[in-house]
PDB file of C-alpha atoms in Angstrom:
ATOM      1  CA  MET A   1     -17.033   8.434  -8.052  1.00 42.00           C
ATOM      2  CA  PRO A   2     -15.074   8.640  -4.829  1.00 64.00           C
ATOM      3  CA  GLY A   3     -13.073  12.093  -6.054  1.00 84.00           C
ATOM      4  CA  PHE A   4     -10.252  10.130  -5.694  1.00 93.00           C
ATOM      5  CA  THR A   5      -7.538   8.466  -8.264  1.00 95.00           C
ATOM      6  CA  ALA A   6      -4.762   7.858  -6.887  1.00 96.00           C
ATOM      7  CA  LEU A   7      -4.365   6.867  -3.668  1.00 96.00           C
ATOM      8  CA  VAL A   8      -1.155   6.634  -1.158  1.00 96.00           C
ATOM      9  CA  VAL A   9      -0.578   4.225   1.143  1.00 95.00           C
ATOM     10  CA  LYS A  10       1.570   4.851   4.222  1.00 90.00           C
ATOM     11  CA  PRO A  11       3.497   3.031   6.447  1.00 86.00           C
ATOM     12  CA  VAL A  12       1.990   3.106   9.948  1.00 80.00           C
ATOM     13  CA  ILE A  13       5.700   2.080  11.998  1.00 63.00           C
ATOM     14  CA  ASP A  14       6.107   5.605  12.937  1.00 52.00           C
ATOM     15  CA  HIS A  15       2.243   6.164  14.861  1.00 52.00           C
ATOM     16  CA  PRO A  16       1.373   2.707  16.618  1.00 50.00           C
ATOM     17  CA  VAL A  17      -1.748   3.985  18.447  1.00 56.00           C
ATOM     18  CA  ASP A  18      -5.091   5.060  17.158  1.00 56.00           C
ATOM     19  CA  THR A  19      -5.150   8.273  18.080  1.00 59.00           C
ATOM     20  CA  PRO A  20      -7.036  11.202  16.161  1.00 58.00           C
ATOM     21  CA  ASP A  21      -4.016  12.607  14.412  1.00 56.00           C
ATOM     22  CA  ARG A  22      -3.303   9.148  12.873  1.00 60.00           C
ATOM     23  CA  PRO A  23      -1.748   9.356   9.708  1.00 58.00           C
ATOM     24  CA  ARG A  24      -4.263   9.055   7.063  1.00 70.00           C
ATOM     25  CA  HIS A  25      -3.543   7.858   3.805  1.00 85.00           C
ATOM     26  CA  LYS A  26      -3.899  11.295   0.491  1.00 89.00           C
ATOM     27  CA  ARG A  27      -6.222  10.334  -2.125  1.00 93.00           C
ATOM     28  CA  LEU A  28      -4.907  12.262  -5.287  1.00 95.00           C
ATOM     29  CA  ILE A  29      -5.614  13.216  -8.631  1.00 95.00           C
ATOM     30  CA  LEU A  30      -3.174  11.141 -11.023  1.00 97.00           C
ATOM     31  CA  PRO A  31      -1.892  13.971 -13.241  1.00 97.00           C
ATOM     32  CA  ALA A  32      -2.693  11.813 -17.104  1.00 94.00           C
ATOM     33  CA  ASP A  33       0.352  13.648 -18.891  1.00 96.00           C
ATOM     34  CA  PRO A  34       3.216  10.794 -18.831  1.00 94.00           C
ATOM     35  CA  ASP A  35       5.397  12.532 -18.570  1.00 91.00           C
ATOM     36  CA  VAL A  36       3.955  14.975 -14.858  1.00 96.00           C
ATOM     37  CA  GLN A  37       3.076  11.516 -13.495  1.00 96.00           C
ATOM     38  CA  ALA A  38       6.396  10.168 -13.388  1.00 95.00           C
ATOM     39  CA  ASP A  39       7.864  13.007 -11.876  1.00 96.00           C
ATOM     40  CA  TRP A  40       4.606  13.230  -9.237  1.00 97.00           C
ATOM     41  CA  LEU A  41       5.417   9.596  -8.478  1.00 97.00           C
ATOM     42  CA  TYR A  42       8.258  10.422  -7.486  1.00 96.00           C
ATOM     43  CA  ASP A  43       7.537  12.777  -5.410  1.00 96.00           C
ATOM     44  CA  GLU A  44       4.705  11.164  -3.924  1.00 95.00           C
ATOM     45  CA  ILE A  45       7.122   8.011  -3.137  1.00 95.00           C
ATOM     46  CA  GLY A  46      10.189  10.369  -1.837  1.00 93.00           C
ATOM     47  CA  GLY A  47      12.687   8.218  -5.253  1.00 94.00           C
ATOM     48  CA  ILE A  48      12.382   6.039  -8.013  1.00 95.00           C
ATOM     49  CA  THR A  49       9.795   4.186  -8.263  1.00 95.00           C
ATOM     50  CA  GLU A  50       8.354   0.457  -9.272  1.00 95.00           C
ATOM     51  CA  ALA A  51       5.839  -0.987 -10.571  1.00 96.00           C
ATOM     52  CA  ALA A  52       4.050  -4.666  -8.685  1.00 95.00           C
ATOM     53  CA  HIS A  53       1.341  -6.252  -9.979  1.00 94.00           C
ATOM     54  CA  TRP A  54      -0.962  -8.215  -7.176  1.00 95.00           C
ATOM     55  CA  HIS A  55      -4.190  -7.440  -8.664  1.00 94.00           C
ATOM     56  CA  ARG A  56      -4.974  -7.461 -12.693  1.00 92.00           C
ATOM     57  CA  SER A  57      -6.790  -3.710 -13.185  1.00 94.00           C
ATOM     58  CA  LEU A  58      -4.373  -1.797 -10.255  1.00 96.00           C
ATOM     59  CA  THR A  59      -1.061  -0.817 -10.076  1.00 97.00           C
ATOM     60  CA  VAL A  60       1.364  -0.237  -6.980  1.00 97.00           C
ATOM     61  CA  HIS A  61       3.907   2.103  -7.307  1.00 97.00           C
ATOM     62  CA  ILE A  62       6.549   1.100  -4.437  1.00 97.00           C
ATOM     63  CA  HIS A  63      10.479   2.743  -3.901  1.00 95.00           C
ATOM     64  CA  ASP A  64      12.998   0.515  -5.802  1.00 94.00           C
ATOM     65  CA  ASN A  65      15.264   0.605  -2.640  1.00 92.00           C
ATOM     66  CA  GLY A  66      12.976   0.545  -0.388  1.00 88.00           C
ATOM     67  CA  GLN A  67      15.217  -1.744   2.207  1.00 84.00           C
ATOM     68  CA  ASN A  68      18.879  -0.267   1.685  1.00 87.00           C
ATOM     69  CA  PHE A  69      17.656   3.715   1.830  1.00 86.00           C
ATOM     70  CA  PRO A  70      16.562   2.679   4.627  1.00 86.00           C
ATOM     71  CA  LEU A  71      12.923   3.217   4.111  1.00 89.00           C
ATOM     72  CA  GLU A  72       9.704   1.959   7.067  1.00 86.00           C
ATOM     73  CA  PRO A  73       7.997  -1.656   6.707  1.00 85.00           C
ATOM     74  CA  ASN A  74       5.190  -0.616   5.278  1.00 89.00           C
ATOM     75  CA  ALA A  75       2.815  -3.322   6.870  1.00 87.00           C
ATOM     76  CA  VAL A  76      -0.336  -1.710   5.530  1.00 91.00           C
ATOM     77  CA  LEU A  77       0.652  -2.440   1.786  1.00 94.00           C
ATOM     78  CA  TRP A  78       2.208  -5.478   1.937  1.00 92.00           C
ATOM     79  CA  THR A  79      -1.582  -6.843   3.978  1.00 93.00           C
ATOM     80  CA  LEU A  80      -3.412  -5.118   0.733  1.00 96.00           C
ATOM     81  CA  ALA A  81      -1.014  -7.108  -2.173  1.00 96.00           C
ATOM     82  CA  SER A  82      -1.292  -9.830  -0.140  1.00 94.00           C
ATOM     83  CA  VAL A  83      -5.153  -9.507   0.401  1.00 96.00           C
ATOM     84  CA  TRP A  84      -4.394  -9.129  -4.202  1.00 95.00           C
ATOM     85  CA  ARG A  85      -2.352 -11.946  -4.427  1.00 94.00           C
ATOM     86  CA  GLY A  86      -4.072 -14.577  -2.398  1.00 92.00           C
ATOM     87  CA  GLU A  87      -1.581 -15.337   0.026  1.00 89.00           C
ATOM     88  CA  PRO A  88       1.117 -13.220   1.945  1.00 89.00           C
ATOM     89  CA  LEU A  89       4.158 -11.967   0.279  1.00 89.00           C
ATOM     90  CA  ASP A  90       7.058 -13.574   1.618  1.00 85.00           C
ATOM     91  CA  TYR A  91       9.495 -10.073   1.616  1.00 85.00           C
ATOM     92  CA  LEU A  92       8.827  -7.120   3.437  1.00 85.00           C
ATOM     93  CA  LEU A  93       7.415  -3.695   1.580  1.00 90.00           C
ATOM     94  CA  TYR A  94       9.498  -0.452   1.893  1.00 91.00           C
ATOM     95  CA  GLY A  95       7.727   3.440   2.398  1.00 92.00           C
ATOM     96  CA  ALA A  96       4.727   5.035   1.027  1.00 94.00           C
ATOM     97  CA  GLY A  97       2.793   3.605  -1.690  1.00 96.00           C
ATOM     98  CA  VAL A  98       0.575   4.947  -4.280  1.00 98.00           C
ATOM     99  CA  ILE A  99      -1.760   3.439  -6.219  1.00 98.00           C
ATOM    100  CA  THR A 100      -2.968   4.166  -9.684  1.00 97.00           C
ATOM    101  CA  GLY A 101      -5.135   1.875 -12.084  1.00 97.00           C
ATOM    102  CA  PRO A 102      -3.124  -0.133 -14.533  1.00 97.00           C
ATOM    103  CA  GLU A 103      -0.675   0.986 -17.277  1.00 96.00           C
ATOM    104  CA  ARG A 104      -1.618   1.936 -20.113  1.00 96.00           C
ATOM    105  CA  ALA A 105      -1.719   0.613 -23.628  1.00 93.00           C
ATOM    106  CA  ASP A 106       1.254   2.540 -25.120  1.00 93.00           C
ATOM    107  CA  GLY A 107       3.706   2.177 -21.691  1.00 92.00           C
ATOM    108  CA  ARG A 108       4.396   5.784 -21.349  1.00 93.00           C
ATOM    109  CA  ALA A 109       1.777   5.779 -18.035  1.00 96.00           C
ATOM    110  CA  TYR A 110      -0.707   4.656 -15.372  1.00 97.00           C
ATOM    111  CA  GLU A 111      -4.659   4.973 -15.604  1.00 97.00           C
ATOM    112  CA  PRO A 112      -6.466   7.148 -13.082  1.00 97.00           C
ATOM    113  CA  LEU A 113      -7.521   4.446  -9.970  1.00 95.00           C
ATOM    114  CA  PRO A 114     -10.374   2.705 -11.469  1.00 93.00           C
ATOM    115  CA  PRO A 115     -13.781   4.295 -10.104  1.00 91.00           C
ATOM    116  CA  GLN A 116     -15.102   0.728  -8.937  1.00 89.00           C
ATOM    117  CA  PHE A 117     -12.030   0.048  -7.316  1.00 93.00           C
ATOM    118  CA  ALA A 118     -11.224   3.216  -6.105  1.00 93.00           C
ATOM    119  CA  GLY A 119     -13.812   2.927  -2.940  1.00 92.00           C
ATOM    120  CA  GLN A 120     -13.440  -1.152  -1.472  1.00 94.00           C
ATOM    121  CA  THR A 121      -9.448  -0.212  -1.922  1.00 95.00           C
ATOM    122  CA  LEU A 122      -9.933   2.770   0.516  1.00 94.00           C
ATOM    123  CA  LYS A 123     -11.465   0.389   2.813  1.00 94.00           C
ATOM    124  CA  MET A 124      -8.868  -2.218   2.516  1.00 95.00           C
ATOM    125  CA  VAL A 125      -6.286   0.331   2.937  1.00 94.00           C
ATOM    126  CA  GLU A 126      -8.286   1.986   6.188  1.00 92.00           C
ATOM    127  CA  ALA A 127      -9.170  -1.675   7.468  1.00 94.00           C
ATOM    128  CA  ALA A 128      -5.513  -2.939   7.138  1.00 92.00           C
ATOM    129  CA  THR A 129      -3.874   0.925   8.877  1.00 90.00           C
ATOM    130  CA  ASP A 130      -6.598  -0.502  11.892  1.00 88.00           C
ATOM    131  CA  TRP A 131      -5.893  -3.754  12.134  1.00 88.00           C
ATOM    132  CA  TRP A 132      -2.067  -3.012  12.714  1.00 86.00           C
ATOM    133  CA  ILE A 133      -2.270  -0.319  14.631  1.00 83.00           C
ATOM    134  CA  LYS A 134      -4.370  -1.963  17.055  1.00 83.00           C
ATOM    135  CA  HIS A 135      -1.402  -4.846  16.971  1.00 77.00           C
ATOM    136  CA  ASP A 136       1.777  -2.664  17.483  1.00 66.00           C
ATOM    137  CA  TYR A 137       3.178  -5.371  18.476  1.00 52.00           C
ATOM    138  CA  ASP A 138       3.583  -6.812  16.060  1.00 54.00           C
ATOM    139  CA  LEU A 139       5.465  -2.697  14.815  1.00 51.00           C
ATOM    140  CA  PRO A 140       8.306  -2.327  15.806  1.00 49.00           C
ATOM    141  CA  PHE A 141      10.752  -3.611  14.609  1.00 52.00           C
ATOM    142  CA  TRP A 142       8.081  -6.282  12.603  1.00 55.00           C
ATOM    143  CA  ALA A 143      10.435 -10.006  12.214  1.00 60.00           C
ATOM    144  CA  HIS A 144       8.475 -10.383   8.926  1.00 65.00           C
ATOM    145  CA  ASP A 145       7.628 -14.299   9.225  1.00 70.00           C
ATOM    146  CA  PRO A 146       4.713 -14.355   5.983  1.00 68.00           C
ATOM    147  CA  THR A 147       3.557 -18.358   8.877  1.00 70.00           C
ATOM    148  CA  ARG A 148       2.951 -16.699  11.896  1.00 75.00           C
ATOM    149  CA  PRO A 149      -0.680 -16.084  13.522  1.00 78.00           C
ATOM    150  CA  ALA A 150      -0.935 -12.447  13.602  1.00 75.00           C
ATOM    151  CA  TYR A 151       0.002 -11.991   9.584  1.00 81.00           C
ATOM    152  CA  ARG A 152      -2.580 -13.736   8.462  1.00 86.00           C
ATOM    153  CA  GLU A 153      -5.278 -12.576  10.899  1.00 88.00           C
ATOM    154  CA  ALA A 154      -4.052  -9.231   9.167  1.00 90.00           C
ATOM    155  CA  ILE A 155      -4.587 -10.627   5.187  1.00 92.00           C
ATOM    156  CA  VAL A 156      -8.122 -11.600   6.722  1.00 93.00           C
ATOM    157  CA  HIS A 157      -9.342  -8.789   8.826  1.00 93.00           C
ATOM    158  CA  THR A 158      -8.798  -6.318   5.225  1.00 95.00           C
ATOM    159  CA  ARG A 159     -10.227  -9.113   3.091  1.00 95.00           C
ATOM    160  CA  ARG A 160     -13.418  -9.112   5.495  1.00 94.00           C
ATOM    161  CA  ALA A 161     -13.058  -4.698   4.573  1.00 90.00           C
ATOM    162  CA  LEU A 162     -14.627  -6.010   0.945  1.00 82.00           C
TER     163      LEU A 162
END
């Protein structure tokens, strides 16, 4: 078991070079208590969260108004969502995102990141981060066009990490 039950994926746009102090995505333990969990997600995201489902066993929690806040585009999270969806998203994701397991049956909270997906998801996050850092020419303004070859290359590179 990887030892974490939630993964915080940060934007890399503010650090587009591969150096020893590059941003590290946080591996955390998801609180079990529904009341604590909601506040915890709010703190990790930096605002009100919205749950997105591109994978049936995972939930991605993102800022509900990241574009207008404005938060930095999250190329890594966009790439993961595109891999899970099976095609490039036609919209951007902004700010940090938290990956957890699916919603609980009672609808009050989320399950921990399943152990069988924790290591796999971390590998994908690292692969996407490496790709975007090495191709930082696409990051400064992130002119989003999922038909551009660079975006598809990021998806293919990340999918290979599986």
